[in-house]
CSV table of C-alpha atoms and ligand atoms in Angstrom, one decimal:
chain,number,residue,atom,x,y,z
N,20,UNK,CA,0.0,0.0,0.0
N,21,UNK,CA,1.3,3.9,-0.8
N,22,UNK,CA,2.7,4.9,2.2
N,23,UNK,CA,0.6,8.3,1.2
N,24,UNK,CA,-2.9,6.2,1.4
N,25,UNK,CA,-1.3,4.7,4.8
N,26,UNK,CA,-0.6,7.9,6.2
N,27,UNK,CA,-3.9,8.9,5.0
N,28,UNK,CA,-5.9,6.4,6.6
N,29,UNK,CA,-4.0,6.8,9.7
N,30,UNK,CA,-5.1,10.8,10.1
N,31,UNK,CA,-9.0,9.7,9.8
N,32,UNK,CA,-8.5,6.9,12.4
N,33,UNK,CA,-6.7,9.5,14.6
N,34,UNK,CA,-9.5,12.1,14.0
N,35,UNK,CA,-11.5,9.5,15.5
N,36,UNK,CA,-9.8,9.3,18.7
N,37,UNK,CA,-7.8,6.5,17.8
N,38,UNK,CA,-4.0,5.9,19.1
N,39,UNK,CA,-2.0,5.3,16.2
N,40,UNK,CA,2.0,4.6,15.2
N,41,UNK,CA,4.5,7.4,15.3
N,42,UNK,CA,6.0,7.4,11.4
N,43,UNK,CA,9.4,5.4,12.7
N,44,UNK,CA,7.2,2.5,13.5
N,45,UNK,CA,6.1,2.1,9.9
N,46,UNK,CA,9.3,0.4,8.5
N,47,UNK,CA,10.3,1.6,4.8
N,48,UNK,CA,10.8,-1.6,2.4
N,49,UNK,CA,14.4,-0.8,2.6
N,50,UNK,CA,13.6,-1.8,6.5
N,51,UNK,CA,11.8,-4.7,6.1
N,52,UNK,CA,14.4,-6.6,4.1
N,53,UNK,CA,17.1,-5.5,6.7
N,54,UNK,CA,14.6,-7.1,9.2
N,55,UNK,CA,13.9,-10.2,7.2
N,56,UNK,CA,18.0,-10.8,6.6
N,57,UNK,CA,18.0,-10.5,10.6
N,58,UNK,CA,15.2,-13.4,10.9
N,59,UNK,CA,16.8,-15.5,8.4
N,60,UNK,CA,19.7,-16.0,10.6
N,61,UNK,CA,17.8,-16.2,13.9
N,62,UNK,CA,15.3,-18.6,11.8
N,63,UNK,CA,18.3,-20.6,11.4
N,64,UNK,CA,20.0,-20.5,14.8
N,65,UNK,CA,17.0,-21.9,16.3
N,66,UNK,CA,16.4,-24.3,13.9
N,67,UNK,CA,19.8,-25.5,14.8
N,68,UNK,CA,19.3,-25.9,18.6
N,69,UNK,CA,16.4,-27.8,18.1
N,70,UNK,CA,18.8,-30.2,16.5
N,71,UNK,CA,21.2,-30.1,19.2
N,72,UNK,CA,19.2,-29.5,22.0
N,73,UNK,CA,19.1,-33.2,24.7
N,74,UNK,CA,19.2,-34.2,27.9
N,75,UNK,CA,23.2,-33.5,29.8
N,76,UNK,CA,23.8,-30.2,27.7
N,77,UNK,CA,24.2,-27.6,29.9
N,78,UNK,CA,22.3,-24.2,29.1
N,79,UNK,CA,25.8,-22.4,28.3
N,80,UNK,CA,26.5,-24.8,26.0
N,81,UNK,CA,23.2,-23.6,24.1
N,82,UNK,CA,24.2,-20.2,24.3
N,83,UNK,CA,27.8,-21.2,22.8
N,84,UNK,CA,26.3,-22.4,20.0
N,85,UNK,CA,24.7,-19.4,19.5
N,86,UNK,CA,26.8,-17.8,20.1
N,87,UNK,CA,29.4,-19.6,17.2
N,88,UNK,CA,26.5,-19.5,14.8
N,89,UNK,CA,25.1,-16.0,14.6
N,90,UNK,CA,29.0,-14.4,14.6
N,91,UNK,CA,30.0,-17.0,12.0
N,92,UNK,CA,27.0,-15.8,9.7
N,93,UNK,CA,28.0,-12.0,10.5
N,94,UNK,CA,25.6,-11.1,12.7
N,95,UNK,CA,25.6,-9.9,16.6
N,96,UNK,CA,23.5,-11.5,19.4
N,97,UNK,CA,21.5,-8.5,20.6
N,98,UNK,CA,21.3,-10.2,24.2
N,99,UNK,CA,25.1,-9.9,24.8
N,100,UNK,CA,25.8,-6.7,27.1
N,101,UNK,CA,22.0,-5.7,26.8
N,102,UNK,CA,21.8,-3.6,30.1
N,103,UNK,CA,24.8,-5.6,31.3
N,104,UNK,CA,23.1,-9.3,30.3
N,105,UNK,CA,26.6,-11.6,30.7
N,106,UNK,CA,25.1,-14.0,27.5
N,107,UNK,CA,23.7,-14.4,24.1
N,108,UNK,CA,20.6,-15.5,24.8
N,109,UNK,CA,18.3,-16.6,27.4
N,110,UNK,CA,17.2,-20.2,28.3
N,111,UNK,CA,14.3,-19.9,30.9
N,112,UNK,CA,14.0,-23.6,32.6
N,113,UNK,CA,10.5,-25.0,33.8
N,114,UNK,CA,9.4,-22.1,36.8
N,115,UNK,CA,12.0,-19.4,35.0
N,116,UNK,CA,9.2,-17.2,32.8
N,117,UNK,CA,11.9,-15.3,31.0
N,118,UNK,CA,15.4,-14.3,31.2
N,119,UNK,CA,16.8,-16.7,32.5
N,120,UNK,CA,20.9,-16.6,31.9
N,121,UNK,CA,22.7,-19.7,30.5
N,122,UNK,CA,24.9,-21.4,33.1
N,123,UNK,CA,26.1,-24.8,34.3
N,124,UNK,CA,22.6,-25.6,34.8
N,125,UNK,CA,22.1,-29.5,33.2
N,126,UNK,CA,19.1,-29.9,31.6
N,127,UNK,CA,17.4,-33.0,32.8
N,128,UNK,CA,14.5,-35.5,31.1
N,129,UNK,CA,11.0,-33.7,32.0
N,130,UNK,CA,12.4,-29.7,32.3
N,131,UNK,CA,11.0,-27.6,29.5
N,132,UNK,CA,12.7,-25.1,28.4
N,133,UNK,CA,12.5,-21.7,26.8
N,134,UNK,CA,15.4,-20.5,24.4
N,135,UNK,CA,14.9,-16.8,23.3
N,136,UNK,CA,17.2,-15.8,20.3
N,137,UNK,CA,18.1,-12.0,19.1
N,138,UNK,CA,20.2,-11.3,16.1
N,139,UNK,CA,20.9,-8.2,15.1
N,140,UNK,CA,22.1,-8.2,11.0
N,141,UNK,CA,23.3,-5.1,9.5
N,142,UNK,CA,21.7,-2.8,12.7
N,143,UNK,CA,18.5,-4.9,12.0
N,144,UNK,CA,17.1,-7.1,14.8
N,145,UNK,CA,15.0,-10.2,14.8
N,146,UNK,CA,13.8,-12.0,18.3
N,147,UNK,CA,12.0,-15.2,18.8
N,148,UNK,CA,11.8,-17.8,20.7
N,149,UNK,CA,10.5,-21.4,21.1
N,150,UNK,CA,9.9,-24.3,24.2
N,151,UNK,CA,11.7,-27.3,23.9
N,152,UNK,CA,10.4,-30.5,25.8
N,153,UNK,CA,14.0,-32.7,27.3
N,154,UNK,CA,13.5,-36.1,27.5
N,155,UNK,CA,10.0,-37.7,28.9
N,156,UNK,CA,8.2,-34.5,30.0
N,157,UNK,CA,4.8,-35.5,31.6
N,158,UNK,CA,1.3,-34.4,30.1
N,159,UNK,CA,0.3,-31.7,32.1
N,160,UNK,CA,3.7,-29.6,31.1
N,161,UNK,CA,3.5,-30.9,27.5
N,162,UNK,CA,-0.4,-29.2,27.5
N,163,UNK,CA,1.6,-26.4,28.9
N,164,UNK,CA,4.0,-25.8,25.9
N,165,UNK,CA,1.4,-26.6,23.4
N,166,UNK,CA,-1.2,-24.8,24.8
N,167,UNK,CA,1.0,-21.7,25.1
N,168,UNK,CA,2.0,-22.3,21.5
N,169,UNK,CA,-1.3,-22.0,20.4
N,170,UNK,CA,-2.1,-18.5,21.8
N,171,UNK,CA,1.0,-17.4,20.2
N,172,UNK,CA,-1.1,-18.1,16.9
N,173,UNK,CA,-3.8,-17.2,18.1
N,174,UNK,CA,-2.2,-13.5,18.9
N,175,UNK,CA,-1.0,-13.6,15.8
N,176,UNK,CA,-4.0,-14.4,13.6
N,177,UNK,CA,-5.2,-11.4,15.5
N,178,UNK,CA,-2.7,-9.3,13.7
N,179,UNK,CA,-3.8,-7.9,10.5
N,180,UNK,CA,-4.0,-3.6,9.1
N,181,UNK,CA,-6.3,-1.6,10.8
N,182,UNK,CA,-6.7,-3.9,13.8
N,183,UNK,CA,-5.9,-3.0,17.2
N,184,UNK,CA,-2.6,-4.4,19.4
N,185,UNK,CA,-5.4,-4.8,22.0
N,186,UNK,CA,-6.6,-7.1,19.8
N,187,UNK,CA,-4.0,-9.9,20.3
N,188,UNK,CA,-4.0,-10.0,23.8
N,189,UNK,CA,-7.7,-10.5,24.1
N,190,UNK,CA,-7.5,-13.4,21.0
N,191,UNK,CA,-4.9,-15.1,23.6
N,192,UNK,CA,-5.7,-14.4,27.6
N,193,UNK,CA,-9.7,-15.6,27.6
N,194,UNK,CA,-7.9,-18.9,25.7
N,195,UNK,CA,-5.1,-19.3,28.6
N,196,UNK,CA,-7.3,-19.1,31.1
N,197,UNK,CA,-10.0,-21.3,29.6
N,198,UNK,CA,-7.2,-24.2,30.3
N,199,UNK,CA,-6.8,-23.0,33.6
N,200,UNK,CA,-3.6,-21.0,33.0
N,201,UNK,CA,-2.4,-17.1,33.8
N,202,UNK,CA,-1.0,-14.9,31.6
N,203,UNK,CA,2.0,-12.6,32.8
N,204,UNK,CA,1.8,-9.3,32.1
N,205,UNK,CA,4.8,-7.6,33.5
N,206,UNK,CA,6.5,-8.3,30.4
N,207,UNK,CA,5.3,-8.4,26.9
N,208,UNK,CA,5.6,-8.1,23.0
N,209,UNK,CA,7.4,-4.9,21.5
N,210,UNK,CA,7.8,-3.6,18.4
N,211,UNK,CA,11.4,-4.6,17.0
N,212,UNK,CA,13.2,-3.9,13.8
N,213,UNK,CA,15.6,-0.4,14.1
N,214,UNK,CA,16.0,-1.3,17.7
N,215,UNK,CA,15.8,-4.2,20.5
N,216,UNK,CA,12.9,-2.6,21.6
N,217,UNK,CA,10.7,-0.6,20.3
N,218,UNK,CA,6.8,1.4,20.7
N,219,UNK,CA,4.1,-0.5,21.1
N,220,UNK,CA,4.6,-2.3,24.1
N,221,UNK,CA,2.2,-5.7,23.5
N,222,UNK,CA,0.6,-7.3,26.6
N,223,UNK,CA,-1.0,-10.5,26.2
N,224,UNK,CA,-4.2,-9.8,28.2
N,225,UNK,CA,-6.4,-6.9,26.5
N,226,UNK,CA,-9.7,-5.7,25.4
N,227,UNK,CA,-10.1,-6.0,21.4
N,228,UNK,CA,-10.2,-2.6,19.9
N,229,UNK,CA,-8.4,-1.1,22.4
N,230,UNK,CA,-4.7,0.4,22.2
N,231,UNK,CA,-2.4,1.1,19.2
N,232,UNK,CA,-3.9,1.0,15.7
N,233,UNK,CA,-1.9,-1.6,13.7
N,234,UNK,CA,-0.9,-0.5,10.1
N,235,UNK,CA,1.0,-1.9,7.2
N,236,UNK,CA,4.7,-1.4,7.7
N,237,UNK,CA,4.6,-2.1,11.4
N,238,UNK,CA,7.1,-5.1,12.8
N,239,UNK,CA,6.4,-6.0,16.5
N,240,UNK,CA,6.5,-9.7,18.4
N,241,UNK,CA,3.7,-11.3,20.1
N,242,UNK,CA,5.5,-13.5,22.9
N,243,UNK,CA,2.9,-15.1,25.5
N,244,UNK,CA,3.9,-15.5,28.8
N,245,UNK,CA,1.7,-18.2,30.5
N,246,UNK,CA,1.4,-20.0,33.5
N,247,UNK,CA,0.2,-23.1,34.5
N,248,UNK,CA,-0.7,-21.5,38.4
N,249,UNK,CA,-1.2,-17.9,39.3
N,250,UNK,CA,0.2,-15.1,37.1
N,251,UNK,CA,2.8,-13.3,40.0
N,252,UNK,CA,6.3,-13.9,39.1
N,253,UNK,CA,9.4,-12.1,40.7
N,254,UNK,CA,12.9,-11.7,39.4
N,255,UNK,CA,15.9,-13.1,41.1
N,256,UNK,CA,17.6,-10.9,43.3
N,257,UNK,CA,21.0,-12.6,43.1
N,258,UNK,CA,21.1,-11.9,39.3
N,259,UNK,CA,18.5,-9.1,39.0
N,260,UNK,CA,17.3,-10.5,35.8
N,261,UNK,CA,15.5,-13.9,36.1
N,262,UNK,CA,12.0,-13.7,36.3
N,263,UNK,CA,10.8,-16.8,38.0
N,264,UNK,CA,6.7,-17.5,38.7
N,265,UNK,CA,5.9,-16.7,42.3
N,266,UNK,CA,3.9,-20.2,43.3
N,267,UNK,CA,6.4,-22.1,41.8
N,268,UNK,CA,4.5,-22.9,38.8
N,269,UNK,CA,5.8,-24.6,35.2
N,270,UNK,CA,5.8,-21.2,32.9
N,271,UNK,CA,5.9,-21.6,29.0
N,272,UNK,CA,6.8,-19.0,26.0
N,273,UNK,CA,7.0,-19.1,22.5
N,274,UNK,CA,7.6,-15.8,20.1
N,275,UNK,CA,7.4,-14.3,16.6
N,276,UNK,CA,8.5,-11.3,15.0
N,277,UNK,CA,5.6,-10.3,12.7
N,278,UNK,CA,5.1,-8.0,10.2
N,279,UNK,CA,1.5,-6.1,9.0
N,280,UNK,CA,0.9,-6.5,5.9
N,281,UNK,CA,-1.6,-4.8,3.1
N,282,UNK,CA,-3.6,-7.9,3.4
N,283,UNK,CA,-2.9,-9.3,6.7
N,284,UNK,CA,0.4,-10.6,8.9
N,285,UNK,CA,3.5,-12.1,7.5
N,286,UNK,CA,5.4,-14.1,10.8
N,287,UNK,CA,9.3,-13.2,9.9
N,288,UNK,CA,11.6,-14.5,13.3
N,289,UNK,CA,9.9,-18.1,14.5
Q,22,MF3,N1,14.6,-11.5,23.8
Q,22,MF3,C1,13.8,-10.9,24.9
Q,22,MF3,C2,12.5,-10.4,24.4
Q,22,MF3,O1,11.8,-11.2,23.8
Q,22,MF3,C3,14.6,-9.9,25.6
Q,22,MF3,C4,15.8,-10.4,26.3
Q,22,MF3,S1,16.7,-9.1,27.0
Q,22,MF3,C5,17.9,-9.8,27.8
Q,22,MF3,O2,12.2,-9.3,24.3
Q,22,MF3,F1,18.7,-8.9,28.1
Q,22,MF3,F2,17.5,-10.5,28.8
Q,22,MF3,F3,18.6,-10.6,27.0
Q,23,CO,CO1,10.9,-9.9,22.4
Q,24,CO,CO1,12.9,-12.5,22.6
């Protein structure tokens, strides 16, 4: 779509009242392929834990091999020194909800675990992040990862133009909770692309046509945080950055980058 019809469009829904994206959040084409060259690696870095990832690795070895892959291919790990992170990534075991930092923890038949992956490409950045089930992991933490999978596509089949980013969080928390989960809402999806982090923020419980007006151009995540107990988490005082679930409760997460289309939403970091 002309970005003149887009910016069109946008001044009629902001007559109406209607919050909508500051010009830098619309990326130029130019953007978007920086963007995309930043998912293809992270694509590819987490396509190669999967293959690696078993039972006896330690998490730092994950985050070596992410390390290796995403230099090798020219890229940076946007995790590494973020606000003083020590790693390349972040591997969030079993009650860890995100940001957990890769250590000489063993992973054991029956953890899941969360892997979160950043590259930046040429100043681009792409983040995602997948669950990955060790060994024999018992049914009501496999529910857990799938169920939590499922309202990441549910969030983003909610993404399309002229939507709201309301929108997502209300196609995923009334799901959650119909299985008996929580959603965490400390933390949540951002918009991505120039920077690590970027305008809209994205929570994952909301009221549909509420918030940001989404628009063609626009490159965010949707990342669901979900518990299989209460929502309250709290982050490790002995590393400041861990954030943990408060009851002790099995937490999943997965995340996509995603893209608005003209026509609807294009998933580019899985
Ligand atoms: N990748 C995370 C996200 O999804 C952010 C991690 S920041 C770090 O937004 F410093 F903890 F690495
Ligand atoms: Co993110
Ligand atoms: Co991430």
């Amino acid at each position: 779509m002309d970005i003149k019809l887009i910016q069109e469009k946008i001044a009629e829904y902001k007559a109406k009242g209607c919050e909508v994206p500051e010009p830098e959040m619309i990326k130029t084409p130019e953007q978007i392929e920086g963007i995309r060259a930043a998912a293809k690696i992270n694509n590819a870095c987490l396509d190669l834990i999967a293959e690696k990832i078993k039972t006896g690795m330690t998490t730092e070895e994950i985050d070596a091999l992410a390390y290796d892959f995403i230099t090798k291919n020219g890229g940076i790990p946007a995790c590494l020194g973020f606000y003083g992170f020590p790693k390349s990534i972040c591997t969030s075991v079993n009650d860890q909800v995100c940001h957990g930092i890769p250590d000489k923890t063993v992973l054991k038949s029956g953890d899941i675990i969360n892997v979160d992956v950043t590259t930046i490409y040429n100043g681009f950045y792409a983040d995602a992040s997948r669950m990955f089930m060790i060994g024999k992991v018992s049914k009501p933490n496999q529910d857990l990862v799938a169920i939590t999978k499922e309202c990441m596509r549910r969030g983003v089949e909610a993404c399309k133009p002229w939507a709201f980013i309301g929108d997502i969080g209300a196609a995923i928390a009334p799901f959650a909770r119909k299985h008996g989960y929580s959603v965490v809402t400390e933390f949540g999806g951002h918009g991505v692309g120039v920077d690590f982090h970027e305008e809209p923020f994205v929570c994952h419980d909301s009221k549909k046509n509420t918030g940001m007006l989404m628009v063609p151009g626009m490159v965010f995540t949707v990342e669901p945080m979900i518990n299989a107990g209460r929502r309250n988490v709290f982050i490790d005082s002995t590393n400041d950055w861990t954030v943990y679930t408060q009851d002790g409760s099995m937490s999943a997460q997965w995340e996509n980058t995603v893209l608005i289309t003209d026509t609807g939403v294009e998933v580019l970091a899985w």
